[in-house]
Short mmCIF file of C-alpha atoms and ligand atoms in Angstrom, two decimals:
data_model
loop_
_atom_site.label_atom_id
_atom_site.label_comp_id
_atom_site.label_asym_id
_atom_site.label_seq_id
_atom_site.Cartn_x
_atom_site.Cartn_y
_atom_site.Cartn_z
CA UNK A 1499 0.00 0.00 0.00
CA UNK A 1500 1.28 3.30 -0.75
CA UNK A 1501 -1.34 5.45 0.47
CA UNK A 1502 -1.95 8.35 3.17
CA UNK A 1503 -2.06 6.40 6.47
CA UNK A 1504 -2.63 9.21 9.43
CA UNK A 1505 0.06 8.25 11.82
CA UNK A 1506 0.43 8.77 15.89
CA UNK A 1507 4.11 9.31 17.19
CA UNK A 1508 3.77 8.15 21.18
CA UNK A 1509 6.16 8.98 24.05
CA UNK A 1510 6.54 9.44 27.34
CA UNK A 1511 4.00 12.12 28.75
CA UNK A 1512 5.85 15.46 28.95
CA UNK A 1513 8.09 14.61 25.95
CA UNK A 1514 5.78 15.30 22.96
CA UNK A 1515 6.87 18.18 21.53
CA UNK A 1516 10.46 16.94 21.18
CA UNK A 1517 9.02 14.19 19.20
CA UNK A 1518 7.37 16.92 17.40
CA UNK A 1519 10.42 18.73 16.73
CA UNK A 1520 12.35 15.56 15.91
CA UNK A 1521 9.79 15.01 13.07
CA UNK A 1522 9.97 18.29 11.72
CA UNK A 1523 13.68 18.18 11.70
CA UNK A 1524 12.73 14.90 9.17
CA UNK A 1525 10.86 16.78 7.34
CA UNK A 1526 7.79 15.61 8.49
CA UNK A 1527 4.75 18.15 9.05
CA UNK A 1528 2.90 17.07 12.44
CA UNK A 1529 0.52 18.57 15.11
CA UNK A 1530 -0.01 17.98 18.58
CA UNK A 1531 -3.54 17.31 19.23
CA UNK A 1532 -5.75 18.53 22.62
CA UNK A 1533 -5.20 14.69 23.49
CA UNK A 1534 -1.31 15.16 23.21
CA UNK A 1535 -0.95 12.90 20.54
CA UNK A 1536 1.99 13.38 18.01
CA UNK A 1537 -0.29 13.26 14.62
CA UNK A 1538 1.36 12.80 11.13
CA UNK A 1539 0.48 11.56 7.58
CA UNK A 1540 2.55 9.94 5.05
CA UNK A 1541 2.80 6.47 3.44
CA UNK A 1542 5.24 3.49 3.84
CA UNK A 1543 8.60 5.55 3.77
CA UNK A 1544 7.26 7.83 6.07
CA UNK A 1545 6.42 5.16 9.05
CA UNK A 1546 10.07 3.91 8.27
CA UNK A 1547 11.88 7.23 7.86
CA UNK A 1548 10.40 7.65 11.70
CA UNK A 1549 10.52 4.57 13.33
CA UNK A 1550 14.93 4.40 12.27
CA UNK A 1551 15.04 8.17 13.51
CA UNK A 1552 12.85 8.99 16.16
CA UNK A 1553 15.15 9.47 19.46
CA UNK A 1554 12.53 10.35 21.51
CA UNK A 1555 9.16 8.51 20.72
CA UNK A 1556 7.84 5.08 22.11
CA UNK A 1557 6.71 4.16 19.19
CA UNK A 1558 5.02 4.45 15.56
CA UNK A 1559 1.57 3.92 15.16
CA UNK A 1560 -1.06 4.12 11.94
CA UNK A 1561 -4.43 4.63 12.84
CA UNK A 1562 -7.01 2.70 11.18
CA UNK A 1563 -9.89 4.41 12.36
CA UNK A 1564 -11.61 6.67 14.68
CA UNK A 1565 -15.42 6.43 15.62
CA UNK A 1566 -17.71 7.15 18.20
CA UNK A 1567 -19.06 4.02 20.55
CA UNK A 1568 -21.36 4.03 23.81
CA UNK A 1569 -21.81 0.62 23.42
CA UNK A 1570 -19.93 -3.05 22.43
CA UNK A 1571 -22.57 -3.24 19.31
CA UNK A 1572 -21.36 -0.32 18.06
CA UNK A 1573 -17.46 -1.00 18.79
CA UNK A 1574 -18.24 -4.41 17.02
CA UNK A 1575 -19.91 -2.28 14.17
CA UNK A 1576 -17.33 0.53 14.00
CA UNK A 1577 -14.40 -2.29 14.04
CA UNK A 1578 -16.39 -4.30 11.74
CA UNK A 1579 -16.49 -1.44 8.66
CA UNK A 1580 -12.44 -0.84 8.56
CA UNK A 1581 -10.65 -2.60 5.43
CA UNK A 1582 -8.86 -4.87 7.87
CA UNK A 1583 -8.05 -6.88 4.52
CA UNK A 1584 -5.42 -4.09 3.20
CA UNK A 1585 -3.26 -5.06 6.64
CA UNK A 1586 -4.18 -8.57 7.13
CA UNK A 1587 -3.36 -10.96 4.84
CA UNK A 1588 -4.69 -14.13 5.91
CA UNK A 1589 -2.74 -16.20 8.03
CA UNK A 1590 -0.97 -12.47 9.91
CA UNK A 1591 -1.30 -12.83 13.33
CA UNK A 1592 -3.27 -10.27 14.86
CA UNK A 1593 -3.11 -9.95 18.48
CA UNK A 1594 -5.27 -7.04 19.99
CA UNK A 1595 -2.22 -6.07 22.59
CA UNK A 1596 -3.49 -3.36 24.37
CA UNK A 1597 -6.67 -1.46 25.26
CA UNK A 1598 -7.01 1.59 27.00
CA UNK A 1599 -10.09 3.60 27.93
CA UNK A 1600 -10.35 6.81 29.96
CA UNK A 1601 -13.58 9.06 30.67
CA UNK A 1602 -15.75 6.41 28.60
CA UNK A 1603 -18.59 4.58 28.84
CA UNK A 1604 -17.04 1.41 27.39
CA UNK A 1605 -14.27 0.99 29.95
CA UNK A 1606 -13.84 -3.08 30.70
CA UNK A 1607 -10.97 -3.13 29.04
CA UNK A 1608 -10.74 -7.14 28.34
CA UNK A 1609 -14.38 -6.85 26.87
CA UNK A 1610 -12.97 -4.20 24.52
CA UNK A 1611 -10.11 -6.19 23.32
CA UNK A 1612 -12.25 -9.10 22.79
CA UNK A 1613 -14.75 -7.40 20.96
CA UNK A 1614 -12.23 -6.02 18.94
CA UNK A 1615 -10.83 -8.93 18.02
CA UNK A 1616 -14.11 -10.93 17.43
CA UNK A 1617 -15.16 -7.60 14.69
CA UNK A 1618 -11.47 -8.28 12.78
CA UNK A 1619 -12.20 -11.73 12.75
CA UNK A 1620 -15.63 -11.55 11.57
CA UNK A 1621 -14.31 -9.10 8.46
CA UNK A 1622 -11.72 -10.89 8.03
CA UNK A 1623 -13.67 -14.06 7.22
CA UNK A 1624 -16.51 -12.73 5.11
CA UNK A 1625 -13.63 -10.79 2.92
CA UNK A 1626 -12.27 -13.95 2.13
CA UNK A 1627 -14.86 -16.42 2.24
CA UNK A 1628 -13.93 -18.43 5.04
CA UNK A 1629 -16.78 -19.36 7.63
CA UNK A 1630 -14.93 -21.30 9.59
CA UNK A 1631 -12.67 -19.20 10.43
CA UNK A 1632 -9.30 -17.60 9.42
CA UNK A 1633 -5.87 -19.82 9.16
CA UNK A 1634 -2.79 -18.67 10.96
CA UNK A 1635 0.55 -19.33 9.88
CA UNK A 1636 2.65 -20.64 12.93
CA UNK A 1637 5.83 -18.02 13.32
CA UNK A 1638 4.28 -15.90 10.86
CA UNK A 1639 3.64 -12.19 10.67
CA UNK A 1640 2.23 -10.36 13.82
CA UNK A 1641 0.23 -7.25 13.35
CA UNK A 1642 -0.31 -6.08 16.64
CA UNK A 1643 -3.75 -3.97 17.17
CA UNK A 1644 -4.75 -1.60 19.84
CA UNK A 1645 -7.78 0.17 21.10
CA UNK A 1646 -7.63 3.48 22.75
CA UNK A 1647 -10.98 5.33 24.10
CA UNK A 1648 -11.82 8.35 24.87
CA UNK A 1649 -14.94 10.19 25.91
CA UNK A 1650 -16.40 7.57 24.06
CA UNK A 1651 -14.53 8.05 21.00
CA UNK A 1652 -12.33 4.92 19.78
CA UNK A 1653 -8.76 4.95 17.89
CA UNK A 1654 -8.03 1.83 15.94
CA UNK A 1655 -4.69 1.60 15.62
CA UNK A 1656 -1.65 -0.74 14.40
CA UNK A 1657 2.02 -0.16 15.92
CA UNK A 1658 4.65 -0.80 13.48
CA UNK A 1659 7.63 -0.33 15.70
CA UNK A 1660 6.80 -4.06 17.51
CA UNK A 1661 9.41 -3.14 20.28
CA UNK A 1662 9.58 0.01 21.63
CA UNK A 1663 11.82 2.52 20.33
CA UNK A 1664 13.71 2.86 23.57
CA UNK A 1665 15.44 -0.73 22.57
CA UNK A 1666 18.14 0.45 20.34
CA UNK A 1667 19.73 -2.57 20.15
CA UNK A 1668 23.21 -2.07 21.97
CA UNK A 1669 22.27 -2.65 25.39
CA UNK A 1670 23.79 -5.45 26.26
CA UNK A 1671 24.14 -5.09 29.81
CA UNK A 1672 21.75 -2.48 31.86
CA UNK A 1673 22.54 -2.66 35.61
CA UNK A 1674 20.47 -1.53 38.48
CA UNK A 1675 18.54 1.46 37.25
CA UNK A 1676 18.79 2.42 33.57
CA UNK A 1677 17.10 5.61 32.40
CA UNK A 1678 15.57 4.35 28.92
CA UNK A 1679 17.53 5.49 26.00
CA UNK A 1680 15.04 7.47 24.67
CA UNK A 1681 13.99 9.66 27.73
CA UNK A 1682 17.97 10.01 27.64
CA UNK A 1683 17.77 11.06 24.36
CA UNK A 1684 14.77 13.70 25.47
CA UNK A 1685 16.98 15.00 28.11
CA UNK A 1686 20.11 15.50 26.03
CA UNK A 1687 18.08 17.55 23.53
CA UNK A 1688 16.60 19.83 26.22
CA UNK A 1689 19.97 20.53 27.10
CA UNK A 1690 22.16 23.52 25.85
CA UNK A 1691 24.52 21.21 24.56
CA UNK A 1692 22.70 20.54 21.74
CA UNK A 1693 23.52 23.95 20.71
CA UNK A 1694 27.40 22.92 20.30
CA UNK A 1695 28.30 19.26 20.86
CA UNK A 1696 32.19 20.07 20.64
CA UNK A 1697 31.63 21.24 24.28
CA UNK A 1698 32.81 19.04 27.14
CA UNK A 1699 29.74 16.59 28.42
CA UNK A 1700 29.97 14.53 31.46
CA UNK A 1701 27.85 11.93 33.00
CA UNK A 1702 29.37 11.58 36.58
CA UNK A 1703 26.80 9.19 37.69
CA UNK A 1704 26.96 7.05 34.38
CA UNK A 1705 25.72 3.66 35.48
CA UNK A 1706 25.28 1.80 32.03
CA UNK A 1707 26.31 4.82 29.65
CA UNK A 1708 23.02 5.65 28.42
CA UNK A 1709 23.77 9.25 28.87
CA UNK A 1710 26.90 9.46 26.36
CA UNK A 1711 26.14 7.02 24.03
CA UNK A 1712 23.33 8.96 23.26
CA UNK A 1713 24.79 11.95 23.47
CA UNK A 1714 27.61 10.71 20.77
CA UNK A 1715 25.27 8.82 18.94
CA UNK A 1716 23.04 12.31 18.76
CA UNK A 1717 26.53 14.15 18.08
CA UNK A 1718 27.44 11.77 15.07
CA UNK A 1719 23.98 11.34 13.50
CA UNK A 1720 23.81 8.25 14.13
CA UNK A 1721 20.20 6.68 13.10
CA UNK A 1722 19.15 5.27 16.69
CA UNK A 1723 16.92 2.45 14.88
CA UNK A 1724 19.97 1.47 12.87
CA UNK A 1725 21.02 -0.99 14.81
CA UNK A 1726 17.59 -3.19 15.56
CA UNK A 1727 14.36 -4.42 13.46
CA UNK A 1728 10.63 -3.44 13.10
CA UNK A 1729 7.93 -5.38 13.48
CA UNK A 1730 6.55 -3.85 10.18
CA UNK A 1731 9.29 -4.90 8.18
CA UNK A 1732 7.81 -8.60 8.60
CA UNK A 1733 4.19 -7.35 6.56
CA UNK A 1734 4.13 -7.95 2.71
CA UNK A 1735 2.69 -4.47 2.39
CA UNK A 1736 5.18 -2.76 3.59
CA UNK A 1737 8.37 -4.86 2.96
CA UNK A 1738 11.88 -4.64 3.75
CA UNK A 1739 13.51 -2.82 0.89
CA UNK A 1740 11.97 0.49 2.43
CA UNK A 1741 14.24 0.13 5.70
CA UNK A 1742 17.22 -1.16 3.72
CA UNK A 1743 17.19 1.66 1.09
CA UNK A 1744 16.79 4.28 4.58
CA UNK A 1745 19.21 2.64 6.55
CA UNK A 1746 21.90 2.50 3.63
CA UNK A 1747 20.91 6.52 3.33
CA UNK A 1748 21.56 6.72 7.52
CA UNK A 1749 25.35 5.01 7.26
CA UNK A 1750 26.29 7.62 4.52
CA UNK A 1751 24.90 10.60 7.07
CA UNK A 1752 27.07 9.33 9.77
CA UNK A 1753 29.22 12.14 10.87
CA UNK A 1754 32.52 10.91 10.96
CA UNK A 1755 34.11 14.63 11.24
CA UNK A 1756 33.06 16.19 14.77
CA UNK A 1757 35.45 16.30 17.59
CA UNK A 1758 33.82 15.12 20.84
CA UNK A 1759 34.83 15.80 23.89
CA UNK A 1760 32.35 13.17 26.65
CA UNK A 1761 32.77 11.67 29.28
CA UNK A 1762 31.34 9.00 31.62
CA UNK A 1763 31.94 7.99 35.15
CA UNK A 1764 31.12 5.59 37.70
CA UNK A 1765 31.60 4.98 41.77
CA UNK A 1766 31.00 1.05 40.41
CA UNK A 1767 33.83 -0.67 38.27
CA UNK A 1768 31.62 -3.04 37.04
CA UNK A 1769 29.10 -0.63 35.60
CA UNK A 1770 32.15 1.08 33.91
CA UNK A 1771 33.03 -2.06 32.20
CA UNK A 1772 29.05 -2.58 31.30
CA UNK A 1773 29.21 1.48 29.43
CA UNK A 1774 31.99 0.41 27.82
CA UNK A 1775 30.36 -2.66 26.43
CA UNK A 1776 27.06 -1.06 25.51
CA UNK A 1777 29.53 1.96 23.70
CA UNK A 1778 30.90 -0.84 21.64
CA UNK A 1779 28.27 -2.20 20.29
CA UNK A 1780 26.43 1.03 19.48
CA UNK A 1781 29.60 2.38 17.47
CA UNK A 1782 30.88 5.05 20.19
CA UNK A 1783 33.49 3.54 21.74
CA UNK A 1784 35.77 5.85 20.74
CA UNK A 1785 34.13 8.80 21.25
CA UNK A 1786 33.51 8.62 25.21
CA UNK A 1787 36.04 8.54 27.95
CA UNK A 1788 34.94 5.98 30.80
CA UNK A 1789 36.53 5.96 33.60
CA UNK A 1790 35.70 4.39 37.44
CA UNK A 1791 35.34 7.51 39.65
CA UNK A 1792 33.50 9.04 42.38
CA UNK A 1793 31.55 12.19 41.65
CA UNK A 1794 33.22 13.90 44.51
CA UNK A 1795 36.77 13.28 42.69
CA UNK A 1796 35.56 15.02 39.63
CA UNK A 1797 38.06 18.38 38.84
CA UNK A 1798 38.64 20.03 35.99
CA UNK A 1799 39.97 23.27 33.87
CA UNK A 1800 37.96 23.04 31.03
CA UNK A 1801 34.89 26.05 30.45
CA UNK A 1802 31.59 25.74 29.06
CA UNK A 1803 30.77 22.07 29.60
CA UNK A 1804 27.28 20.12 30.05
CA UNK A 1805 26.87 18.14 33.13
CA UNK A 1806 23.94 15.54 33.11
CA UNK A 1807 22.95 13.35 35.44
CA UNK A 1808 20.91 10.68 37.00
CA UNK A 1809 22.16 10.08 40.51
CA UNK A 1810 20.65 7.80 43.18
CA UNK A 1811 17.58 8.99 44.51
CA UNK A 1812 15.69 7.77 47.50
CA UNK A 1813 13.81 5.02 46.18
CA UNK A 1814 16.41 3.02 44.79
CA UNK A 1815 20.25 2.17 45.60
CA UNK A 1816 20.87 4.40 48.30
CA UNK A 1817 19.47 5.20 52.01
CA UNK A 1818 18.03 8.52 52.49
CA UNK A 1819 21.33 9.81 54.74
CA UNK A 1820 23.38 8.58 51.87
CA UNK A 1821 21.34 10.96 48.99
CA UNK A 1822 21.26 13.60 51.14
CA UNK A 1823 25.12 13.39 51.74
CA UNK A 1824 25.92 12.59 48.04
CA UNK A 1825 23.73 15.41 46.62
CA UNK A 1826 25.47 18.33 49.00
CA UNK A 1827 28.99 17.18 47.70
CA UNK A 1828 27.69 16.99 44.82
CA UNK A 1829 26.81 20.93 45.32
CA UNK A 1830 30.27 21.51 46.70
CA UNK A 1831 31.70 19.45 42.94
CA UNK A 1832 29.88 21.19 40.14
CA UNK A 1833 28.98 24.46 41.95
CA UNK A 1834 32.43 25.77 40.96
CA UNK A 1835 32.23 24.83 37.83
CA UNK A 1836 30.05 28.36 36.90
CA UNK A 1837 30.66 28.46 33.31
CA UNK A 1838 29.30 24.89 33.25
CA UNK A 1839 25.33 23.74 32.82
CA UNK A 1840 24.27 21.25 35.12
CA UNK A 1841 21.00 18.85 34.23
CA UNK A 1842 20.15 16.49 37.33
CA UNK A 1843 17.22 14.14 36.84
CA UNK A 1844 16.01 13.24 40.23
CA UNK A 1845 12.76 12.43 41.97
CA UNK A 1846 13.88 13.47 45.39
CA UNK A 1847 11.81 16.98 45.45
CA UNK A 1848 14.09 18.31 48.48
CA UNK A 1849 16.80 18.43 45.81
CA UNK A 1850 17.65 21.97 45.58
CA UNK A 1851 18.43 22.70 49.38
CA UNK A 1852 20.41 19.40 49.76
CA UNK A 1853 22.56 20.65 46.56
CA UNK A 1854 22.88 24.17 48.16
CA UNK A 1855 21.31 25.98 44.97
CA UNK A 1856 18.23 26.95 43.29
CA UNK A 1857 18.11 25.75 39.87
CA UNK A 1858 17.52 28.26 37.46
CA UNK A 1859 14.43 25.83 35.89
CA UNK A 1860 12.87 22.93 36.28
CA UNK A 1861 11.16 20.42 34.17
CA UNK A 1862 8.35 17.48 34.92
CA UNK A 1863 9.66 14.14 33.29
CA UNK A 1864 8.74 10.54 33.71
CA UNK A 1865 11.27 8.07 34.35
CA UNK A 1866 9.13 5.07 33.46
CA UNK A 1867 6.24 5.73 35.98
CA UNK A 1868 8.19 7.34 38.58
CA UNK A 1869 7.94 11.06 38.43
CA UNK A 1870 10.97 12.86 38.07
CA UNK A 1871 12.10 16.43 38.06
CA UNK A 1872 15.04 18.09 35.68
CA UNK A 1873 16.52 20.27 37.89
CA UNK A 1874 18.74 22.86 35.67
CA UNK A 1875 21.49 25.52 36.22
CA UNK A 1876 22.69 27.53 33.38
CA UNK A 1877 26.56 27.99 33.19
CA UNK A 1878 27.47 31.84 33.41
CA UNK A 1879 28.31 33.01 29.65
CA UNK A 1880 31.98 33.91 29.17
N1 LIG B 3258 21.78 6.72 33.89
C1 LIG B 3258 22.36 5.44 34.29
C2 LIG B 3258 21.89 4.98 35.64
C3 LIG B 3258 22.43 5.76 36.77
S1 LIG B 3258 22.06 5.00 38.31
C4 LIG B 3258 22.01 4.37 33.24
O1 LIG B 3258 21.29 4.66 32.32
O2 LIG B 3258 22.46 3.22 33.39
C5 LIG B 3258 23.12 5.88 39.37
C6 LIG B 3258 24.57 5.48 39.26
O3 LIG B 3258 25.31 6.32 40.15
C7 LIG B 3258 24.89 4.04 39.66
O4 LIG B 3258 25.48 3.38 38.58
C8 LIG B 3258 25.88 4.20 40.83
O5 LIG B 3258 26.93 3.26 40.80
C9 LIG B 3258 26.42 5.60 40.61
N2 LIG B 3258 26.94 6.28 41.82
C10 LIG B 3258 26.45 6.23 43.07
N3 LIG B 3258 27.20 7.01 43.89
C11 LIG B 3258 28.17 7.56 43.13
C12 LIG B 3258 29.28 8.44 43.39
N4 LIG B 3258 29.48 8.91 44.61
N5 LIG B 3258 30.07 8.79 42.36
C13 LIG B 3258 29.85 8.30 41.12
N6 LIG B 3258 28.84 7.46 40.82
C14 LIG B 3258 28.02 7.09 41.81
#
């Protein structure tokens, strides 16, 4: 199919206009809807172009269809009338993997997933003239469905990403408490150091080097999807040579030229030896210095540089004493640096005083489901 599929671009909440951004820096016109979705048209290339190059989105979705339903007759009805035969070939798999419904009247959510399916099935076998029922090819493609509602209006949509586009396909090893490479990704590009990526960046609290790989990996325009497959790649409508002809486009945009100058450190040893790893794999190896250190050992003569960072917080690794200890040295490290911006992504909301400093702004984030705060100081201009 090469026609105008309207397309949904989902993240983490808080994040969507750097998706939107991201797309427009594609090339890709998009609006953010009163429901913060991401919302996009475009055909085949389109769905690839963002699935290899989103850094920021969850995933890549097309929607099938959008109708009103107060009831499961008209869900079955409204499911029922969508040319499920352009997308299912029979024998595709078609698992209905998720349904969501908020402020509706149809809200069992198992009852709307089963529903669901039973409508795509029913199409499905009057299309092509199978009563009994539609064959499935074992390990065959999966087209995986979901049903969002809300205020009684249902979204019918298929995600072509399969896995989300957090897995980028060089973790190999992710210790205690990752931040997910795309929410890393986010974080980077609120930062001033997108501005001018020659400038020093540090990760002092690096764990499993999600922080610089992403930020070389941003740095060297390097596709983040390169690296890993899509679900949609597996459908006959869509097809691989799409993805290969992009992804042979993304190796020749690789930016070989840049001089970086990032850094990544770690209390643990072992966690060093993971970043390094994971830097491997994802082609940055040589652009990031890793190195087993403590925060509070961190010095240096350089100007202008980018912390970010993702230290302990209450909840995890450390005991309360210990956080509030480690952030005030951490106040007593970077506050020096004043030429320097500092990004901390934290949940512990007593941050500032145990630092020592206001930060200049702050920013709501989601780290998974935990709520998080930025918490950002602008280095003095020279
Ligand atoms: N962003 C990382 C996770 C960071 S978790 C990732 O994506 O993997 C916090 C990290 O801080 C842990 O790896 C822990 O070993 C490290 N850490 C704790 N205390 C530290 C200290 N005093 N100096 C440096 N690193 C420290």
């Amino acid at each position: 199919m090469t026609e105008n599929y309207k397309l949904v671009a989902t993240s983490a909440a808080g994040i969507e206009s750097l998706v939107s951004r991201e797309l427009k820096e594609l090339g890709i016109e998009n609006k953010i809807d009163d429901n913060s979705r991401v919302l996009f048209s475009g055909n085949n290339e389109t769905i690839a172009l963002a699935n290899l190059w989103l850094r920021t989105a969850d995933r890549v979705k097309i929607i099938v269809g959008e109708f009103e339903a107060n009831t499961f007759e008209e869900l079955f009805q409204g499911v029922l009338a969508l040319n499920w035969q352009d997308y299912l070939p029979l024998g595709y798999a078609f698992p209905v993997t998720k349904a969501k419904s908020v402020k509706s009247t149809l809200h069992n959510e198992p009852s709307i997933q089963a529903i669901t399916k039973k409508a795509i099935v029913k199409k499905l076998q009057t299309h092509f003239h199978r009563p009994d029922g539609v064959p499935l090819i074992e390990n065959g493609p999966v087209v995986p469905i979901e049903v969002s509602i809300h205020k009684n209006k249902v979204t019918i949509l298929i995600d072509t990403s399969g896995e989300s586009l957090f897995k980028r396909g060089y973790r190999i090893d992710k210790g205690g408490a990752p931040i997910k490479e795309n929410m890393a990704a986010s974080i980077i590009m609120l930062t001033n150091w997108r501005v001018n990526m020659k400038r020093p960046f540090v990760d002092p609290t690096c764990g499993s080097g999600t922080f610089p790989i992403e930020a070389a990996m941003i740095a060297r325009n390097i596709a983040p999807g390169l690296r890993r497959n899509f679900i949609c790649e597996e459908w006959n409508w869509f097809g691989k040579d799409t993805f290969n002809k992009l992804r042979a486009e993304a190796k020749d945009k690789i930016n070989k030229d840049i001089e970086l100058d990032i850094s990544g450190f770690d209390i643990d040893g072992r966690m060093v030896e993971i970043a390094k790893e994971n830097a491997k794999v994802a082609g940055v190896y040589d652009d990031i210095n890793f190195k087993q250190m403590r925060l509070q050992d961190f010095h240096t003569d350089k100007e202008d540089g980018v912390i970010v960072s993702n230290p302990p917080y209450g909840e995890r690794l450390l005991k309360f004493e210990d956080v509030k200890v480690l952030y005030k040295e951490m106040g007593e490290v970077f506050r020096p640096l004043t030429t320097w911006s500092k990004y901390i992504l934290t949940s512990d909301l007593m941050f500032e005083e145990k630092y020592g400093q206001k930060a200049t702004k702050k920013r709501k984030l989601y780290n998974g489901t935990l709520r998080v705060d930025l918490y950002q100081y602008f280095g003095k201009r020279k």
